[in-house]
CSV table of C-alpha atoms in Angstrom, one decimal:
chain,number,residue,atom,x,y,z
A,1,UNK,CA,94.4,195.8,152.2
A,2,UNK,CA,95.5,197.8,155.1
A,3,UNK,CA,96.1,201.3,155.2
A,4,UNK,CA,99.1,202.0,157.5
A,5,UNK,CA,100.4,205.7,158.4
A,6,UNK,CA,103.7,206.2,159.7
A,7,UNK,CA,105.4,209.7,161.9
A,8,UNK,CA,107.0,211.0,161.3
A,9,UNK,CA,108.4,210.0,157.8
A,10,UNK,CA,111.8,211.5,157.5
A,11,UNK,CA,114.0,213.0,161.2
A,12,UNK,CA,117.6,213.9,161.6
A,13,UNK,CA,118.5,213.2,165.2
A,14,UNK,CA,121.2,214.4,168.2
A,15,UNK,CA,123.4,211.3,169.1
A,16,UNK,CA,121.7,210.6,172.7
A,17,UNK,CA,118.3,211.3,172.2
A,18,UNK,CA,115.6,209.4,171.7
A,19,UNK,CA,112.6,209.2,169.6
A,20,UNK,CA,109.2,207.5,169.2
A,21,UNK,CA,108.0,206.9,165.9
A,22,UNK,CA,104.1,206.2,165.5
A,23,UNK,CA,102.1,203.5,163.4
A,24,UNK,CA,98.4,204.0,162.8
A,25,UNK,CA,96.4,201.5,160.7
A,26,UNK,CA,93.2,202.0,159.1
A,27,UNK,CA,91.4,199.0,160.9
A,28,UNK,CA,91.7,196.4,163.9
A,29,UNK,CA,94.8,193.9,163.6
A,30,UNK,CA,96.2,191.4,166.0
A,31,UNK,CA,100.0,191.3,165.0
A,32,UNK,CA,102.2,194.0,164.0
A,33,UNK,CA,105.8,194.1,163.1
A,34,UNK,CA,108.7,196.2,163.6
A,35,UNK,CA,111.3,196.3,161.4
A,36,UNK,CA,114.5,198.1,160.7
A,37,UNK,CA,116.2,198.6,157.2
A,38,UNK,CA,119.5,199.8,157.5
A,39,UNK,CA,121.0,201.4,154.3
A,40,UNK,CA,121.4,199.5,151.2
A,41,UNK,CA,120.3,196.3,153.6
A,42,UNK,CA,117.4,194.2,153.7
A,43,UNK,CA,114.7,194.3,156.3
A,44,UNK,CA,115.6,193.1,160.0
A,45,UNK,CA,112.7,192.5,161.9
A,46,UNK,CA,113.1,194.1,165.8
A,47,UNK,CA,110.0,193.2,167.4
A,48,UNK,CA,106.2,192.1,167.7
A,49,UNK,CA,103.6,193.9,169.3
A,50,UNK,CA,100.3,192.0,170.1
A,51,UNK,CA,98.0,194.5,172.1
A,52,UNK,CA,97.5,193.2,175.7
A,53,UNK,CA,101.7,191.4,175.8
A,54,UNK,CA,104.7,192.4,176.2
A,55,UNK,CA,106.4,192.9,172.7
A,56,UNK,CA,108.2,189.8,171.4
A,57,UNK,CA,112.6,191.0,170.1
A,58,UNK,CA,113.8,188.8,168.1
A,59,UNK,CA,117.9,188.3,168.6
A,60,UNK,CA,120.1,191.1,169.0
A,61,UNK,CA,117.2,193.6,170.0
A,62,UNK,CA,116.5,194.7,173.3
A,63,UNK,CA,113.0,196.4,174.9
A,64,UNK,CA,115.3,198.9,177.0
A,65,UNK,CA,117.0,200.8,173.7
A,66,UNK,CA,113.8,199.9,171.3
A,67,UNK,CA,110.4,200.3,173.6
A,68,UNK,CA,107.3,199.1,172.3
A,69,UNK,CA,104.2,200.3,173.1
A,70,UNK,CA,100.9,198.6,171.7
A,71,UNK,CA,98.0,200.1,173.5
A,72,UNK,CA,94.8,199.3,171.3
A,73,UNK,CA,94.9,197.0,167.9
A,74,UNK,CA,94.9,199.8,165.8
A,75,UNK,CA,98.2,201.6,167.0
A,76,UNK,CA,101.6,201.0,167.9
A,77,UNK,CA,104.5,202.8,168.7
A,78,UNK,CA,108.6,202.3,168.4
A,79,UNK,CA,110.8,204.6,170.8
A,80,UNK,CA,114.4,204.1,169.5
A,81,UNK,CA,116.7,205.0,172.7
A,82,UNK,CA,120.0,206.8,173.2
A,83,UNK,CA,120.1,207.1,169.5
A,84,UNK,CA,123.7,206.9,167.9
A,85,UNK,CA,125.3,206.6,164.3
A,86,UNK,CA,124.9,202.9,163.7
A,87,UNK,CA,121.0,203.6,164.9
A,88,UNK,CA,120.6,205.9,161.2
A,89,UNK,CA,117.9,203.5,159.3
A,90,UNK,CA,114.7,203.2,157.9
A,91,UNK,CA,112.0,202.0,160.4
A,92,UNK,CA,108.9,200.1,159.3
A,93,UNK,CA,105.5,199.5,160.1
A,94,UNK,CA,104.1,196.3,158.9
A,95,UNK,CA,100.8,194.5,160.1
A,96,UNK,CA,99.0,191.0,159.2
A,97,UNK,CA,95.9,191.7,157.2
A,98,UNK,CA,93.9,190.7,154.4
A,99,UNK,CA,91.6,187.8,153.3
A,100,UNK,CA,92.4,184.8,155.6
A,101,UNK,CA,95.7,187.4,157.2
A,102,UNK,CA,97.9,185.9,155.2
A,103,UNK,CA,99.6,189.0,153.7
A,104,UNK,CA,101.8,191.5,155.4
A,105,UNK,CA,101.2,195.2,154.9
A,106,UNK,CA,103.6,198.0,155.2
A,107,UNK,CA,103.4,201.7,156.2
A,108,UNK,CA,105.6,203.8,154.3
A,109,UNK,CA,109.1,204.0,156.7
A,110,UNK,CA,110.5,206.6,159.1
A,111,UNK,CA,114.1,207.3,157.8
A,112,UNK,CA,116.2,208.6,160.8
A,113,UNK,CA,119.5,210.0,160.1
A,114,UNK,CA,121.5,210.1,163.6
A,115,UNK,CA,124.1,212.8,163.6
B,1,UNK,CA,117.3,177.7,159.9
B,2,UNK,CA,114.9,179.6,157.2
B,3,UNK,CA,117.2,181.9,154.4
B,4,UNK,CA,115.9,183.6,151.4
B,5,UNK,CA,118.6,184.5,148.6
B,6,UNK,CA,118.7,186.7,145.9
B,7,UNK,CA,121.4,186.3,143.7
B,8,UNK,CA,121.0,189.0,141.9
B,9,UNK,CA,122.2,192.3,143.5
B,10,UNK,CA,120.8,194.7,140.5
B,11,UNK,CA,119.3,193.9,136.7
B,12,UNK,CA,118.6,195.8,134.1
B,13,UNK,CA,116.1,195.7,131.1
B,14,UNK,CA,114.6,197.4,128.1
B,15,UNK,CA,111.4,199.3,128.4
B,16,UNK,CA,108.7,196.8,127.2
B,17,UNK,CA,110.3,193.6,128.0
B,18,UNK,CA,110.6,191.4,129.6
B,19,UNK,CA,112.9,190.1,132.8
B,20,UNK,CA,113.2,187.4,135.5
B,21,UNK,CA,114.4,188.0,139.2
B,22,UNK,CA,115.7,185.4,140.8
B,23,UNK,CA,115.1,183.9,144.5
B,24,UNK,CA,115.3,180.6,146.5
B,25,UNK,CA,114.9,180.1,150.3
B,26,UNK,CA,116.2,177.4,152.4
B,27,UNK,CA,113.2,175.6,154.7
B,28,UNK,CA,112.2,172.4,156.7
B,29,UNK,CA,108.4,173.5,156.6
B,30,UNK,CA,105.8,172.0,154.0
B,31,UNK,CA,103.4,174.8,154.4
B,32,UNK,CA,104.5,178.1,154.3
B,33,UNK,CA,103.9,181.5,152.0
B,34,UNK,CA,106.1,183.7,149.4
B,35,UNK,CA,106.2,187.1,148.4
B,36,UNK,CA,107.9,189.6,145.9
B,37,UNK,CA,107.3,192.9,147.7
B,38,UNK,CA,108.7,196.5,145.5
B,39,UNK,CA,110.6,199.3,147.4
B,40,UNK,CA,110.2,201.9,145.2
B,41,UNK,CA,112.8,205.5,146.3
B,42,UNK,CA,109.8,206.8,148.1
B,43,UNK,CA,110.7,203.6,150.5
B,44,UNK,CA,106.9,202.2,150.8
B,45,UNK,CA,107.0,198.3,150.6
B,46,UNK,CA,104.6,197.4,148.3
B,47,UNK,CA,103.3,193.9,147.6
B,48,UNK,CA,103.9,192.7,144.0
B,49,UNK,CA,102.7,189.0,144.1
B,50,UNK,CA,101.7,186.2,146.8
B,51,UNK,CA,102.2,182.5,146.2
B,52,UNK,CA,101.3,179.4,148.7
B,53,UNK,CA,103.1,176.3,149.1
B,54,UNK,CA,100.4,174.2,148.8
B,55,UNK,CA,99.1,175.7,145.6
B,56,UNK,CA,100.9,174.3,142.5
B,57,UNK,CA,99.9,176.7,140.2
B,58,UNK,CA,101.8,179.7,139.8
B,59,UNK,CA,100.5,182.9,141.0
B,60,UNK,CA,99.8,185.7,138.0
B,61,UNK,CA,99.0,189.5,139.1
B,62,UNK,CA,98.7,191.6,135.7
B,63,UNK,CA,102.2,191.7,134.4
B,64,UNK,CA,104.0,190.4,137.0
B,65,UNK,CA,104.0,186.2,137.4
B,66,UNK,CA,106.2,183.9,139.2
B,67,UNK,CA,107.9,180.6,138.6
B,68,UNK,CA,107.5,178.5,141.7
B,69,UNK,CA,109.3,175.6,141.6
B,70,UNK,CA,108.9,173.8,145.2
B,71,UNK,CA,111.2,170.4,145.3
B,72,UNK,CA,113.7,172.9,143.9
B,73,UNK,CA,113.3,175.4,146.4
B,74,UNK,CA,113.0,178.4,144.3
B,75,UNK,CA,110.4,181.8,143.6
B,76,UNK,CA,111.3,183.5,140.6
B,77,UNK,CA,109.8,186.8,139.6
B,78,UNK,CA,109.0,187.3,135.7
B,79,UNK,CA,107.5,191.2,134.5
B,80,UNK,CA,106.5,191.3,131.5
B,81,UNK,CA,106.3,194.6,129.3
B,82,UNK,CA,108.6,196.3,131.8
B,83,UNK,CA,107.4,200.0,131.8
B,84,UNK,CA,109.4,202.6,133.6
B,85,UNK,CA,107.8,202.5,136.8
B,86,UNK,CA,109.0,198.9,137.4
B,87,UNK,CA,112.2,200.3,138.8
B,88,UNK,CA,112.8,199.6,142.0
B,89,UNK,CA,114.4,197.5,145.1
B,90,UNK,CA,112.8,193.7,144.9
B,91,UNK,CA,112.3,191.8,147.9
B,92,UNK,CA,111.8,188.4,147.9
B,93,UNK,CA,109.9,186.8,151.4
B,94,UNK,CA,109.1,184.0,152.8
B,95,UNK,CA,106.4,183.1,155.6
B,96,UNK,CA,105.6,179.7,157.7
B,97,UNK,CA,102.1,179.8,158.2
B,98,UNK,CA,101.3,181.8,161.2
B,99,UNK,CA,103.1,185.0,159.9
B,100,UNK,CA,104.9,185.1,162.7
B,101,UNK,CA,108.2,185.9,161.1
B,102,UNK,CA,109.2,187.2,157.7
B,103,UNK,CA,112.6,186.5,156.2
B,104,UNK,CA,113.7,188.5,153.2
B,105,UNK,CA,116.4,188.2,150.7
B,106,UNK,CA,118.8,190.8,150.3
B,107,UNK,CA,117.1,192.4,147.2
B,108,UNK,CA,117.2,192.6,143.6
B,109,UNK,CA,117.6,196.6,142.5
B,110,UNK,CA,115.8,196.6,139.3
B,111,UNK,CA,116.8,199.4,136.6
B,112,UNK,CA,114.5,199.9,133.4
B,113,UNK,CA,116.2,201.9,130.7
B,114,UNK,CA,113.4,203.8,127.9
């Protein structure tokens, strides 16, 4: 399995700012995931990053308020822009790994509370 | 479209037996993957149990096992000798081959009382 770290775990944030919340995994994968988890909701997935491309959004997310950057296969990073209320959710990590890659991985969350 | 669906918004069960969480997804693919992941408070996603659509036989991990039932369109989740650390937020996924998108159900919050 994958060993994924997430920063920062836990921020409270000013309505207007932004911030950029890190993924580092323990070895080399091709795909990783974005996804969102608003509370008491499911998992909404915002994005893929494949090093070397532009970040694929999936519907109802756009790269100018959620920035991806994915500059070598072993990090990735989510900048959630001009943060407001409705932006207060748990953001997660999650890369393709194991035998064959046919299991999904997740890094422990970054819960950002937008005040 | 693909949809998973949990029914079940929260369970409870006894400390040492046993309980079944249930899921079906809605797809037009024939090969494809499902998961039970746990969300435990601490938040951390962890995988429970992986089956493929192409395997018929159901997929066993320790005390957790599932019912897969694939003309019928439905993953259940059975645990058996619930202990209290079974407690948590279950997730129910599904994947088309290439793992190029996950869809989860809503979730199952699972209570275990000693």
């Amino acid at each position: 399995s994958a060993v994924i770290s997430q920063k920062p775990s836990r921020d409270i944030c000013q309505r207007g700012t932004s911030l950029t919340i890190q993924c580092q995994v323990d070895s080399q994968v091709t795909m990783m995931f974005w996804y969102r988890q608003q509370p008491g909701q499911s998992l909404t997935l915002i994005a893929t990053a494949n090093q070397g491309s532009e970040a694929t959004y999936e519907s109802g997310f756009v790269i100018d308020k959620f920035p991806i950057s994915r500059p070598n296969l072993t990090f990735s990073t989510l900048t959630v822009s001009n943060m407001s209320p409705e932006d207060s959710s748990i953001y997660l990590c999650s890369v393709q790994s194991g035998r064959s890659g046919n299991t999904i991985y997740f890094g422990e969350g970054s819960w950002l509370t937008v005040v | 479209a693909q949809t998973v669906t949990q029914s079940q918004p929260e369970m409870s069960v006894q400390e040492a037996e046993t309980v079944t969480l249930s899921c079906t997804y809605d797809t037009s693919e024939s090969d494809y993957y499902l998961f039970w992941y746990k969300q435990p408070p601490s938040r951390q996603m962890i995988l429970v149990i992986r089956q493929e659509a192409y395997k018929q036989q159901n997929a066993t991990e320790n005390r957790f096992s599932v019912n897969f039932q694939k003309a019928a369109k439905s993953f259940s989740l059975k645990i058996s000798d619930s202990q209290l650390g079974d407690a948590a937020m279950y997730f129910c996924a599904y994947s088309i081959y290439n793992f190029n998108k996950f869809y989860f159900g809503s979730g199952t919050k699972l209570n275990v009382k000693p």
